[in-house]
XYZ file of C-alpha atoms in Angstrom:
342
model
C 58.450 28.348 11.877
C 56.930 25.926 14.495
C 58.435 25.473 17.713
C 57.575 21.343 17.917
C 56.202 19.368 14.830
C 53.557 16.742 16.059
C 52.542 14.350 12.817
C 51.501 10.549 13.254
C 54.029 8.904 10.809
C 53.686 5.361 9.802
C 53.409 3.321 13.357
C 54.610 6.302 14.995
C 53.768 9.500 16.947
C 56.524 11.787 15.824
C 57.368 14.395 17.670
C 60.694 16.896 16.362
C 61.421 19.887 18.539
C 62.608 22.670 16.078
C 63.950 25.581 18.009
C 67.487 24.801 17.006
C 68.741 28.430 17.665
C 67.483 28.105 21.317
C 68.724 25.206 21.498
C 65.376 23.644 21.638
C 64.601 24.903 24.874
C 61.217 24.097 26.196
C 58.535 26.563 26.290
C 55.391 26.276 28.295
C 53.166 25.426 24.848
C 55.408 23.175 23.682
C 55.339 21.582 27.115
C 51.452 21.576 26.572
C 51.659 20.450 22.715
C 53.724 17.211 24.077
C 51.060 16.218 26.386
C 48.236 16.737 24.402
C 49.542 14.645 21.827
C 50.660 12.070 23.780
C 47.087 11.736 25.810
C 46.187 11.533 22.236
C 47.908 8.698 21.298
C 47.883 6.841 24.531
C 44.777 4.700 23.112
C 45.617 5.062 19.388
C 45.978 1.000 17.873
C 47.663 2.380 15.041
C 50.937 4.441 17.059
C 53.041 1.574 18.244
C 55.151 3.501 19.478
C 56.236 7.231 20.232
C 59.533 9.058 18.537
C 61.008 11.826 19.761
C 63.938 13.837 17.898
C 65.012 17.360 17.619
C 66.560 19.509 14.836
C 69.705 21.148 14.995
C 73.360 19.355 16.129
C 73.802 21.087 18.853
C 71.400 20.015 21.314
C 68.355 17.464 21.875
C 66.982 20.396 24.660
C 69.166 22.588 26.791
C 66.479 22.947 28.878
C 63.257 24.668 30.357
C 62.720 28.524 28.493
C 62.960 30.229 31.568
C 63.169 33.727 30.312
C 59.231 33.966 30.690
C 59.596 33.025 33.721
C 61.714 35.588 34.722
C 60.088 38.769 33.321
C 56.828 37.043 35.307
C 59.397 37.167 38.509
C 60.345 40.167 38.294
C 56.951 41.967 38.495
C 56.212 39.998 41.278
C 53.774 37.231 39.711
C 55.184 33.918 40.873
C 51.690 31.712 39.598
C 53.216 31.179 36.124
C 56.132 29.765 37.440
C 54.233 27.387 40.003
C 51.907 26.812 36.432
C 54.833 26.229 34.481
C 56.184 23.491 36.632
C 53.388 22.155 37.809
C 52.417 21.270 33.971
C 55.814 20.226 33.361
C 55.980 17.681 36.320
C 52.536 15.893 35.013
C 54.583 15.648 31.419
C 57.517 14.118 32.865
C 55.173 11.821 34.366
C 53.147 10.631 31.790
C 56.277 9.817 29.844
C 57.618 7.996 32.556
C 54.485 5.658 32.868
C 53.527 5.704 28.856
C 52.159 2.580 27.949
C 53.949 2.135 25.242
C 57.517 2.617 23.526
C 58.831 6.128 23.772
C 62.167 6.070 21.433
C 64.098 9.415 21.801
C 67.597 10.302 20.222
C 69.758 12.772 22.121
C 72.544 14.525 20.188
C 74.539 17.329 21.288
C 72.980 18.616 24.835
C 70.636 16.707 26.510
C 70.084 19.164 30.044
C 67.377 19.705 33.252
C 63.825 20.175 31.127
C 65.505 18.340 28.130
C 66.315 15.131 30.619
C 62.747 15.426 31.303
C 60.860 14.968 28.474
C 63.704 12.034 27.273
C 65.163 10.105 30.124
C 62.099 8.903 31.370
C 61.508 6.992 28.227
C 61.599 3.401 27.683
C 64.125 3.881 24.679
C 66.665 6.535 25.201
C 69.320 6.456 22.637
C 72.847 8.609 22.334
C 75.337 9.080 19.981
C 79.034 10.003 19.350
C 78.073 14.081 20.255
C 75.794 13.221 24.046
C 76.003 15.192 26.340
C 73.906 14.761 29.336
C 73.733 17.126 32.762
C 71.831 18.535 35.459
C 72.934 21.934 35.926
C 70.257 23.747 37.497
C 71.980 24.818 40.777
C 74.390 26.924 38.357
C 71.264 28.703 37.928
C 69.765 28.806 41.573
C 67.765 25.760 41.199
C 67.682 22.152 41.963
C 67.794 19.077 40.312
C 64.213 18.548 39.045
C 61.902 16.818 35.976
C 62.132 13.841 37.862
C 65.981 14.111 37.928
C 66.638 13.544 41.582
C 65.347 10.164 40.720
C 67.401 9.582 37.951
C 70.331 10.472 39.357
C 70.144 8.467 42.449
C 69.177 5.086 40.689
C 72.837 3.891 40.441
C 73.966 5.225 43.850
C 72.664 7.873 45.857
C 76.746 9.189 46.320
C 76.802 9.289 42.767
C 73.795 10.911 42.305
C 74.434 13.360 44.771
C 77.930 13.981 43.070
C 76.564 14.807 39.757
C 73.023 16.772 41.054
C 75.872 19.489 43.336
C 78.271 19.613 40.485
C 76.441 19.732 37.081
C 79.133 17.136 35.626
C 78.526 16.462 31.930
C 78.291 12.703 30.813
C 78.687 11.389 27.663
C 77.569 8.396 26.096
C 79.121 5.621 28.172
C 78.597 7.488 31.515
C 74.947 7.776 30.632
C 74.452 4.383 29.894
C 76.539 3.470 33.252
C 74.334 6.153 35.123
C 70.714 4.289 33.986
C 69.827 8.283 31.538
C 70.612 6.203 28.491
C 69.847 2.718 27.659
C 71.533 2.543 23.382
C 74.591 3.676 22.028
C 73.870 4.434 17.613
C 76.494 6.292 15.681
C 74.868 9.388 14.947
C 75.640 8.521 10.721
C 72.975 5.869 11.654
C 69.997 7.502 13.058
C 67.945 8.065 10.287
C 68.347 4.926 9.208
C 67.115 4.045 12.589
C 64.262 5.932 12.359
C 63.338 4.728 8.932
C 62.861 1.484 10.342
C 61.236 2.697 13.570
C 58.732 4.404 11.981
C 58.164 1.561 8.488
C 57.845 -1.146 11.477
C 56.865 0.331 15.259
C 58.969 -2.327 16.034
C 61.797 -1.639 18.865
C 63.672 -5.008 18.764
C 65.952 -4.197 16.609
C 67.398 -1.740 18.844
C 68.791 -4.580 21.137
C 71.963 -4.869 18.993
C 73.394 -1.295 19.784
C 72.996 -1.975 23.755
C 76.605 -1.938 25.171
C 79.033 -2.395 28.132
C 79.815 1.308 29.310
C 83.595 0.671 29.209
C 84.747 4.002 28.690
C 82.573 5.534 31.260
C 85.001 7.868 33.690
C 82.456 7.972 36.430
C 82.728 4.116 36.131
C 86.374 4.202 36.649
C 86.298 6.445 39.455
C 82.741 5.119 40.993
C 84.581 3.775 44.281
C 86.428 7.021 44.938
C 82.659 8.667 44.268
C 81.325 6.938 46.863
C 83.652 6.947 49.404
C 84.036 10.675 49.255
C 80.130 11.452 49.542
C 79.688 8.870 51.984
C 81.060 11.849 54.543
C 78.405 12.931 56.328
C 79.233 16.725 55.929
C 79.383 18.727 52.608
C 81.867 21.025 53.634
C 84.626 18.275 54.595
C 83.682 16.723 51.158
C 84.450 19.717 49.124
C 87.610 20.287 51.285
C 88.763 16.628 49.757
C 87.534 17.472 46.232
C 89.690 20.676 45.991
C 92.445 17.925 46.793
C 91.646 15.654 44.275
C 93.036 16.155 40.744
C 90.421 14.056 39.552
C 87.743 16.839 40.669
C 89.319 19.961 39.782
C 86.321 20.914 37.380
C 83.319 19.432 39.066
C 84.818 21.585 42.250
C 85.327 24.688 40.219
C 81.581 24.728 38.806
C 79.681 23.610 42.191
C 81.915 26.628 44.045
C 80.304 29.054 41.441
C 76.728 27.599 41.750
C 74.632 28.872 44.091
C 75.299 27.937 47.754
C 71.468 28.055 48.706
C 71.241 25.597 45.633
C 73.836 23.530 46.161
C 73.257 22.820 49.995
C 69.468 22.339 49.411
C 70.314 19.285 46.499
C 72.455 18.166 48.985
C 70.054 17.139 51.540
C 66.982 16.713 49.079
C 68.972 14.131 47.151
C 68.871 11.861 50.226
C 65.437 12.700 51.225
C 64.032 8.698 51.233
C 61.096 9.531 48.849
C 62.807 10.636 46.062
C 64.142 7.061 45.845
C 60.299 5.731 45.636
C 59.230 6.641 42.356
C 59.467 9.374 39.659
C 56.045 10.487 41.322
C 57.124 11.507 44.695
C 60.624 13.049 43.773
C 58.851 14.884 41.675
C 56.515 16.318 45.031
C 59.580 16.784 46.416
C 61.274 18.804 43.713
C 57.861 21.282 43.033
C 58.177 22.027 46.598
C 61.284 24.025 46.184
C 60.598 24.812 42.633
C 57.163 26.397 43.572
C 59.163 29.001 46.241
C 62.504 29.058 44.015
C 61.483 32.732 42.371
C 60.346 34.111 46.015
C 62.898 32.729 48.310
C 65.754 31.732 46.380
C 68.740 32.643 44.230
C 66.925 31.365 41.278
C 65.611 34.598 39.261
C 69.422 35.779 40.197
C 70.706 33.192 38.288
C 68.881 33.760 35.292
C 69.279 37.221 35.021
C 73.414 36.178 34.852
C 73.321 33.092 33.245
C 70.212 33.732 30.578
C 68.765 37.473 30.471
C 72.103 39.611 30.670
C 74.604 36.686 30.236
C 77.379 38.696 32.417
C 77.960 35.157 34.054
C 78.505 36.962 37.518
C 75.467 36.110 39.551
C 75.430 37.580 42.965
C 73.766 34.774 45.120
C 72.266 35.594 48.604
C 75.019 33.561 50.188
C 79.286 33.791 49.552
C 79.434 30.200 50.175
C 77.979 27.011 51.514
C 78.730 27.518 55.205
C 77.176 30.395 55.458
C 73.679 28.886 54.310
C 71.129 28.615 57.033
C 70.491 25.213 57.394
C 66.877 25.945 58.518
C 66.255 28.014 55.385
C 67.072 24.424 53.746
C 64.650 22.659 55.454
C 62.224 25.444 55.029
C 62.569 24.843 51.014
C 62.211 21.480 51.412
C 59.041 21.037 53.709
C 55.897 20.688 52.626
C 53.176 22.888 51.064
C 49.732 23.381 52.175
C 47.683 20.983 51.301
C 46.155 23.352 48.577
C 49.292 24.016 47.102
C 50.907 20.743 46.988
C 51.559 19.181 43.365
C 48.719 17.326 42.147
C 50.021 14.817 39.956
């Protein structure tokens, strides 16, 4: 069976990813299949537009397939992992300058390399099952795929909330949060697609945009930004833990990675990553690029993804005991060789 199904289909590119029992993770070839496919149609006067669906309820993509880049890791070869984001950074790109419409539906879980290759779009569309998150300092990583600038484009407290803490949205929050744009009953989508694809015609998709009304991080935006408007991480997670309203956002960021955690921290208010997708994602590759030398990232995957014993042991007990140079160390930037070219 094929990991991702490429097929022009009426006026559209179609592109399915079909690794339902990974959760359609992301490998490196399908990251490679995307592109080349999308180059492809780039100049195509027949592809109107460009559709992009998954199979499987659970999840649009959980993510990047990171297992590869582990066993690479662990023998001491860190090039595939600079290769594999690299490659993945000029795909997140593309999509995010595509010249024409880029429709994507997002059931179940829509997470890090998954917000990647579908929040970027022109279209994005969730249903009644959405679920939407960065999580990647749970695994000794940062925000990334263009995320950081994502998640700072309603507020940079509120982006900086959900990059530490890995919070899930649903449908209205991603809509209120600028990762979603249409709300469709899922019953509907095929329907949707039918027409989609018979047309190339997006206008119909007008009708299901909607007020985010039942959005929690709506409700609770003003208590958001007052709290990370504190200058000081560790007096903001002091008032979390008091908060009833944060008791599970707390509990995951305090079993993240520290390293991780404190390094999103600053990087989500470094002022480039509020440019354009192009320079966060500079920013991002230069931790990314050091994460499986210097980092707690190959940590986290052995706990989280290889062994699944869920009890990382991170290089640091907790945030205050992160180096704050060894944050600004991850942060700074490459040689001038080694800097992404995108």
């Amino acid at each position: 069976m094929k990991d991702i199904l490429i097929r022009k289909n009426g006026h559209v590119g179609h592109i399915t990813l079909n690794r339902p029992k990974a959760l359609n993770a992301l490998t490196y070839d399908m990251i490679l299949e995307i592109e080349k496919a999308l180059i492809s149609w780039k100049e195509n006067t027949k592809i109107k537009l460009i559709l992009v669906d998954s199979n499987g309820d659970k999840a649009f993509c959980s993510g990047g397939d990171v297992s590869n880049l582990y066993r690479y890791g662990v023998s001491g070869n860190y090039k595939f992992g600079k290769l594999f984001w690299a490659d993945e950074y000029r795909l997140n790109l593309l999509i995010a300058n595509y010249p024409k419409p880029y429709v994507v539906f997002m059931q179940g879980f829509t997470m890090g390399g998954g917000v990647g290759i579908s929040c970027h779009g022109s279209h994005r569309i969730v249903g009644n099952t959405s679920i939407i998150a960065m999580p990647e300092c749970g695994i000794g990583l940062v925000p990334d795929v263009g995320g950081s600038f994502l998640l700072t484009r309603k507020s940079k407290e509120l982006g900086i909330y959900l990059g530490i803490t890995g919070s899930h949205m649903k449908a209205d929050d991603a809509i209120f949060t600028n990762f979603a744009d249409f709300f469709i009953e899922e019953k509907y989508w095929e329907e949707a697609k039918s027409k989609l694809i018979k047309t190339g015609d997006t206008t119909f998709l007008n009708k299901f945009k909607r007020e985010s009304l039942n959005s929690s991080l709506k409700k609770n935006l003003r208590l958001i930004i007052d709290l990370f408007s504190i200058n000081k991480l560790s007096l903001i997670i002091k008032e979390m833990e008091m908060n009833p309203v944060f008791v599970q956002s707390v509990k995951k960021m305090l079993s993240a990675s520290p390293l991780s955690v404190l390094t999103s921290y600053h990087m989500l208010q470094m002022p480039e990553i509020f440019l354009s997708v192009k320079e966060a994602l500079k920013i991002e590759y230069r931790f990314t690029s050091r994460a499986q030398e210097y980092t707690d990232f190959q940590e986290g995957i052995r706990s989280m993804i290889i062994d699944k014993d869920r009890n990382p042991v991170w290089k640091y007990p907790n945030i205050e005991e992160v180096p704050i140079q060894e944050v600004f160390d991850l942060l700074k930037p490459l040689s001038s060789s080694s800097e992404l070219k995108i």
